[in-house]
Short mmCIF file of C-alpha atoms in Angstrom, two decimals:
data_model
loop_
_atom_site.label_atom_id
_atom_site.label_comp_id
_atom_site.label_asym_id
_atom_site.label_seq_id
_atom_site.Cartn_x
_atom_site.Cartn_y
_atom_site.Cartn_z
CA MET T 272 9.88 -27.34 -29.68
CA THR T 273 12.10 -24.80 -27.61
CA ALA T 274 13.66 -26.16 -24.54
CA ASP T 275 12.73 -24.35 -21.29
CA PRO T 276 15.81 -22.35 -20.34
CA ARG T 277 15.13 -22.56 -16.48
CA GLN T 278 16.61 -24.79 -14.22
CA PRO T 279 14.46 -27.81 -13.08
CA ASP T 280 14.01 -26.39 -9.57
CA GLU T 281 13.49 -22.73 -10.73
CA PRO T 282 9.94 -21.41 -10.20
CA LYS T 283 7.81 -20.41 -13.05
CA THR T 284 7.52 -17.03 -11.57
CA LEU T 285 9.81 -14.25 -12.55
CA GLN T 286 12.00 -12.37 -10.05
CA ASP T 287 11.25 -8.98 -11.11
CA PRO T 288 7.92 -8.33 -9.35
CA LEU T 289 6.60 -5.94 -11.87
CA ALA T 290 7.57 -8.17 -14.83
CA GLU T 291 5.74 -11.11 -13.03
CA ALA T 292 2.66 -8.93 -12.25
CA MET T 293 2.45 -8.11 -16.00
CA ARG T 294 2.96 -11.81 -16.89
CA VAL T 295 -0.09 -13.00 -14.80
CA VAL T 296 -2.10 -10.32 -16.35
CA ASP T 297 -1.43 -11.21 -19.71
CA LEU T 298 -1.73 -14.98 -18.94
CA ALA T 299 -5.27 -14.21 -17.49
CA SER T 300 -6.19 -12.10 -20.47
CA GLU T 301 -5.10 -15.17 -22.91
CA ARG T 302 -7.93 -17.17 -20.99
CA GLY T 303 -10.50 -14.40 -21.32
CA LEU T 304 -10.19 -13.49 -17.65
CA LEU T 305 -10.46 -9.69 -16.57
CA VAL T 306 -7.61 -9.36 -14.14
CA ARG T 307 -5.92 -6.03 -13.49
CA LEU T 308 -3.09 -4.77 -11.19
CA MET T 309 -3.74 -2.45 -8.33
CA GLY T 310 -1.58 -1.35 -5.50
CA GLY T 311 2.35 -0.70 -5.80
CA MET T 312 2.65 -2.62 -8.93
CA ALA T 313 -0.09 -0.70 -10.60
CA ILE T 314 1.76 2.50 -9.71
CA ARG T 315 5.10 1.13 -11.02
CA ALA T 316 3.25 0.07 -14.28
CA HIS T 317 2.47 3.56 -14.98
CA ALA T 318 6.04 4.90 -13.74
CA PRO T 319 8.37 1.77 -14.08
CA ASP T 320 11.56 3.59 -13.41
CA TRP T 321 10.54 6.01 -10.88
CA PRO T 322 13.00 5.83 -8.09
CA ALA T 323 10.55 6.40 -5.33
CA ARG T 324 8.97 3.08 -6.12
CA THR T 325 11.80 1.03 -7.39
CA ARG T 326 14.07 1.68 -4.37
CA ARG T 327 11.49 0.31 -2.18
CA VAL T 328 11.74 -3.39 -0.97
CA GLU T 329 8.40 -4.25 -2.35
CA VAL T 330 7.48 -7.50 -3.84
CA ASP T 331 3.86 -7.75 -3.12
CA LEU T 332 1.29 -8.21 -5.92
CA ASP T 333 -2.14 -7.04 -5.84
CA PHE T 334 -4.64 -8.03 -8.47
CA ALA T 335 -8.33 -7.07 -9.08
CA THR T 336 -10.76 -9.40 -10.75
CA ARG T 337 -14.59 -10.11 -10.81
CA SER T 338 -16.88 -12.85 -9.30
CA LYS T 339 -17.33 -14.27 -12.78
CA ASP T 340 -13.55 -15.07 -13.07
CA ARG T 341 -12.25 -15.57 -9.73
CA GLY T 342 -12.36 -19.34 -9.81
CA ALA T 343 -10.46 -19.46 -13.00
CA PHE T 344 -8.11 -17.15 -11.84
CA TYR T 345 -7.31 -18.70 -8.59
CA GLN T 346 -6.82 -21.87 -10.65
CA LEU T 347 -4.34 -20.08 -12.91
CA LEU T 348 -2.09 -18.66 -9.88
CA GLU T 349 -1.93 -22.13 -8.50
CA ALA T 350 -0.85 -23.59 -11.82
CA GLU T 351 1.63 -20.79 -12.02
CA GLY T 352 3.15 -21.90 -8.61
CA TYR T 353 1.47 -19.78 -6.20
CA THR T 354 0.35 -21.44 -2.95
CA PRO T 355 -2.96 -20.50 -1.62
CA ASP T 356 -3.85 -19.61 1.75
CA LYS T 357 -6.53 -22.37 2.15
CA ARG T 358 -8.19 -21.28 5.41
CA HIS T 359 -8.16 -17.46 4.65
CA ASN T 360 -9.57 -18.32 1.02
CA ALA T 361 -12.43 -20.64 2.32
CA LEU T 362 -13.58 -17.84 4.81
CA PHE T 363 -13.01 -14.83 2.46
CA GLY T 364 -12.32 -15.98 -1.05
CA SER T 365 -15.54 -14.63 -2.33
CA LYS T 366 -14.22 -11.10 -1.75
CA GLN T 367 -10.39 -11.30 -1.05
CA ALA T 368 -8.10 -14.23 -1.67
CA TYR T 369 -4.38 -14.59 -0.64
CA PHE T 370 -1.56 -16.52 -2.20
CA VAL T 371 2.25 -16.74 -1.78
CA ASP T 372 5.13 -17.45 -4.17
CA VAL T 373 6.78 -19.38 -1.48
CA PRO T 374 10.21 -19.64 -3.53
CA ARG T 375 10.42 -15.99 -3.81
CA SER T 376 8.71 -14.98 -0.45
CA ARG T 377 5.96 -13.24 -2.45
CA PRO T 378 2.40 -12.52 -1.12
CA VAL T 379 -0.32 -11.91 -3.58
CA ASP T 380 -3.55 -10.39 -2.73
CA VAL T 381 -6.74 -10.63 -5.18
CA LEU T 382 -9.74 -8.45 -4.49
CA VAL T 383 -13.03 -9.46 -6.13
CA ASP T 384 -15.53 -6.82 -7.32
CA SER T 385 -14.66 -4.10 -4.83
CA LEU T 386 -12.18 -2.55 -2.57
CA GLU T 387 -13.56 -2.06 0.83
CA MET T 388 -11.15 0.06 3.22
CA ALA T 389 -12.11 3.25 5.05
CA HIS T 390 -14.32 3.86 1.80
CA SER T 391 -15.51 1.46 -0.65
CA PHE T 392 -15.81 1.38 -4.33
CA GLY T 393 -16.83 -1.41 -6.91
CA PHE T 394 -14.70 -2.09 -9.96
CA ALA T 395 -16.15 -5.27 -11.63
CA ASP T 396 -17.88 -3.28 -14.32
CA ARG T 397 -14.79 -1.04 -14.90
CA LEU T 398 -12.04 -3.56 -15.38
CA ALA T 399 -12.58 -4.04 -19.25
CA LEU T 400 -12.02 -0.10 -19.67
CA SER T 401 -8.38 -0.03 -18.86
CA SER T 402 -5.18 -2.40 -18.93
CA PRO T 403 -2.96 -3.54 -17.44
CA THR T 404 -4.12 -1.88 -14.35
CA LEU T 405 -7.26 -0.73 -12.59
CA PRO T 406 -8.73 2.48 -14.33
CA LEU T 407 -6.77 5.43 -13.19
CA ALA T 408 -9.62 7.17 -11.29
CA GLU T 409 -9.94 3.98 -9.17
CA LEU T 410 -6.07 4.02 -8.71
CA LEU T 411 -6.17 7.55 -7.39
CA LEU T 412 -9.16 6.82 -5.38
CA SER T 413 -7.52 3.92 -3.67
CA LYS T 414 -4.99 6.50 -2.42
CA LEU T 415 -7.10 9.45 -1.56
CA GLN T 416 -9.66 7.10 0.39
CA ILE T 417 -7.00 6.58 3.16
CA VAL T 418 -7.91 8.61 6.11
CA LYS T 419 -4.45 8.35 7.63
CA ILE T 420 -2.51 8.92 4.43
CA ASN T 421 1.28 8.42 4.60
CA ARG T 422 4.06 9.95 2.31
CA LYS T 423 4.16 6.80 0.16
CA ASP T 424 0.62 7.10 -0.78
CA VAL T 425 1.09 10.75 -1.05
CA LEU T 426 3.74 10.40 -3.52
CA ASP T 427 1.80 7.52 -5.37
CA ALA T 428 -1.15 9.92 -5.81
CA LEU T 429 1.13 12.72 -7.01
CA VAL T 430 2.67 10.72 -9.65
CA LEU T 431 -0.45 9.71 -10.97
CA LEU T 432 -1.75 13.34 -11.16
CA ALA T 433 1.52 14.41 -12.76
CA GLU T 434 1.50 11.81 -15.36
CA HIS T 435 -2.13 11.57 -16.59
CA PRO T 436 -4.68 14.39 -17.60
CA LEU T 437 -7.93 14.95 -15.89
CA ALA T 438 -10.62 13.97 -18.25
CA SER T 439 -14.28 13.05 -18.85
CA ASP T 440 -13.47 9.40 -19.79
CA ASP T 441 -10.51 6.82 -18.81
CA GLY T 442 -8.27 7.51 -21.91
CA ALA T 443 -6.40 5.01 -23.87
CA PRO T 444 -7.73 1.52 -22.93
CA ASP T 445 -4.33 0.03 -22.50
CA SER T 446 -1.56 2.34 -20.98
CA ARG T 447 1.07 0.32 -23.11
CA ASP T 448 -0.45 1.63 -26.17
CA GLY T 449 -1.59 5.30 -25.22
CA LEU T 450 -1.94 7.64 -22.30
CA GLY T 451 -4.61 6.67 -19.84
CA ALA T 452 -6.76 9.57 -18.19
CA ILE T 453 -8.12 10.17 -14.71
CA ASN T 454 -11.90 9.98 -15.23
CA VAL T 455 -13.29 13.10 -13.19
CA PRO T 456 -16.88 12.15 -13.57
CA ARG T 457 -16.02 8.73 -12.13
CA ILE T 458 -14.71 10.38 -8.95
CA LEU T 459 -17.58 12.88 -8.75
CA SER T 460 -19.92 9.91 -8.67
CA PHE T 461 -18.31 9.32 -5.10
CA THR T 462 -17.74 12.86 -3.74
CA SER T 463 -20.99 14.32 -4.93
CA ASN T 464 -23.13 11.59 -3.31
CA ASP T 465 -21.35 10.53 -0.18
CA TRP T 466 -20.28 13.17 2.22
CA GLY T 467 -17.73 11.02 3.80
CA TRP T 468 -16.06 10.15 0.49
CA TRP T 469 -15.88 13.96 -0.12
CA ARG T 470 -14.47 14.89 3.20
CA THR T 471 -11.66 12.25 3.04
CA VAL T 472 -10.62 13.09 -0.68
CA THR T 473 -10.62 16.90 -0.29
CA GLY T 474 -8.88 16.48 2.95
CA ASN T 475 -6.31 14.37 1.15
CA LEU T 476 -5.79 16.77 -1.76
CA ASP T 477 -4.95 19.40 1.10
CA VAL T 478 -2.33 17.02 2.30
CA LEU T 479 -0.98 16.56 -1.21
CA ASP T 480 -1.07 20.65 -1.68
CA GLN T 481 0.78 20.77 1.96
CA TYR T 482 3.45 18.30 0.85
CA LEU T 483 4.18 20.11 -2.24
CA ALA T 484 4.59 23.46 -0.30
CA VAL T 485 6.69 22.10 2.57
CA GLU T 486 8.23 18.88 2.09
CA ALA T 487 8.65 18.17 -1.71
CA THR T 488 11.90 17.89 -3.45
CA PRO T 489 12.75 17.74 -7.18
CA GLU T 490 13.70 14.14 -6.71
CA ASP T 491 10.17 13.07 -5.62
CA LEU T 492 8.70 13.35 -9.09
CA ASP T 493 11.78 12.58 -11.11
CA LEU T 494 10.78 9.56 -13.02
CA ASN T 495 14.27 8.55 -14.10
CA ASN T 496 13.24 8.34 -17.74
CA GLY T 497 14.92 11.63 -18.98
CA ARG T 498 11.89 13.97 -19.15
CA ALA T 499 9.78 16.06 -16.68
CA VAL T 500 6.48 14.92 -15.73
CA LEU T 501 3.61 15.76 -18.07
CA PHE T 502 1.51 18.04 -15.86
CA ASP T 503 2.02 20.17 -12.91
CA ALA T 504 0.69 18.36 -9.78
CA LYS T 505 -0.22 21.42 -8.14
CA THR T 506 -2.31 22.73 -11.18
CA GLN T 507 -3.90 19.20 -11.29
CA ILE T 508 -4.88 19.12 -7.68
CA ALA T 509 -6.42 22.63 -7.82
CA ALA T 510 -8.49 21.63 -11.06
CA LEU T 511 -9.74 18.49 -9.19
CA ARG T 512 -10.69 20.11 -6.14
CA THR T 513 -12.61 22.63 -8.15
CA ALA T 514 -14.53 20.08 -10.10
CA ILE T 515 -15.29 18.29 -6.84
CA ASN T 516 -16.50 21.24 -4.94
CA ASP T 517 -18.35 22.79 -8.00
CA ALA T 518 -20.11 19.67 -8.82
CA PRO T 519 -23.91 19.37 -7.74
CA LYS T 520 -24.33 17.44 -4.37
CA SER T 521 -27.00 14.84 -3.84
CA THR T 522 -29.94 15.21 -1.06
CA ARG T 523 -27.98 12.33 0.74
CA TRP T 524 -24.83 14.29 0.50
CA LYS T 525 -26.33 17.42 2.05
CA LEU T 526 -28.28 15.71 4.89
CA ARG T 527 -25.02 13.95 5.96
CA SER T 528 -23.00 17.19 5.65
CA ARG T 529 -25.27 18.81 8.42
CA VAL T 530 -23.76 16.25 10.80
CA GLY T 531 -20.31 16.69 9.82
CA GLU T 532 -17.41 15.34 11.64
CA ARG T 533 -19.57 14.82 14.84
CA GLN T 534 -20.05 11.30 13.53
CA ALA T 535 -17.37 9.15 11.92
CA TRP T 536 -17.57 9.43 8.19
CA TYR T 537 -15.29 6.35 7.32
CA ARG T 538 -14.74 2.82 8.37
CA ASP T 539 -11.62 1.24 10.08
CA PRO T 540 -10.57 -1.35 7.66
CA GLU T 541 -11.36 -4.73 8.89
CA GLU T 542 -8.31 -6.90 9.59
CA MET T 543 -9.04 -10.07 7.50
CA GLY T 544 -5.57 -11.49 7.98
CA HIS T 545 -4.25 -10.14 4.80
CA ALA T 546 -4.74 -6.46 3.55
CA ALA T 547 -4.24 -5.55 -0.16
CA ARG T 548 -2.64 -2.30 -0.73
#
């Protein structure tokens, strides 16, 4: 039996947040639990050396799981040294739980079944299609659903578009073994049936285009890995916008479009004490 090289008082968790996030996902997988990365560490998983991410002082971990696995996953986190916020989890743990790696001052959010912010999408039935992160369509939507999008989220959306093809499926099931893809029909399932989703996503595609035209520098999409990005971001934005606008729209979409911006088309994300991003 190999001796544990850690000091007796050293936490089980790893100091590097991405390595720790991947360790947790793999531990969950070994136990048959569907757990995937979302948020900043998910972006880093797809661009691990990208300076726009690695230079940020960011240690938060965000995980997605399903109702079936949440109890066992919460137990796994506690066993691995994460301290639960018992009050928060008692109130909201069926949808969102919060833990802290106290020795490393590392917060952890766990979302269950869906992301609910300015707009919502479910992911429980999509977790098995991609690893170690949420499928790329959901990762991109998690950025493009932000009504007041900031530079950090613009860059995250751009790197996803610049590093992955637009496709009719999700690409390789594990990004460590092959190239994942941005599932366009998945995005259209929201933007063709919900005018609010369409308005926010297309508006943010305009913001991305404007950023590329006015503010972008060569360093923004320098992945620090010795190669250029795989796809031209501007071309990707144009192709996605065309697909969104050309897709047939539902009757519900058409009726809501008549109201337009006279009525709010998004929600203010509820402050539940901790917000997963």
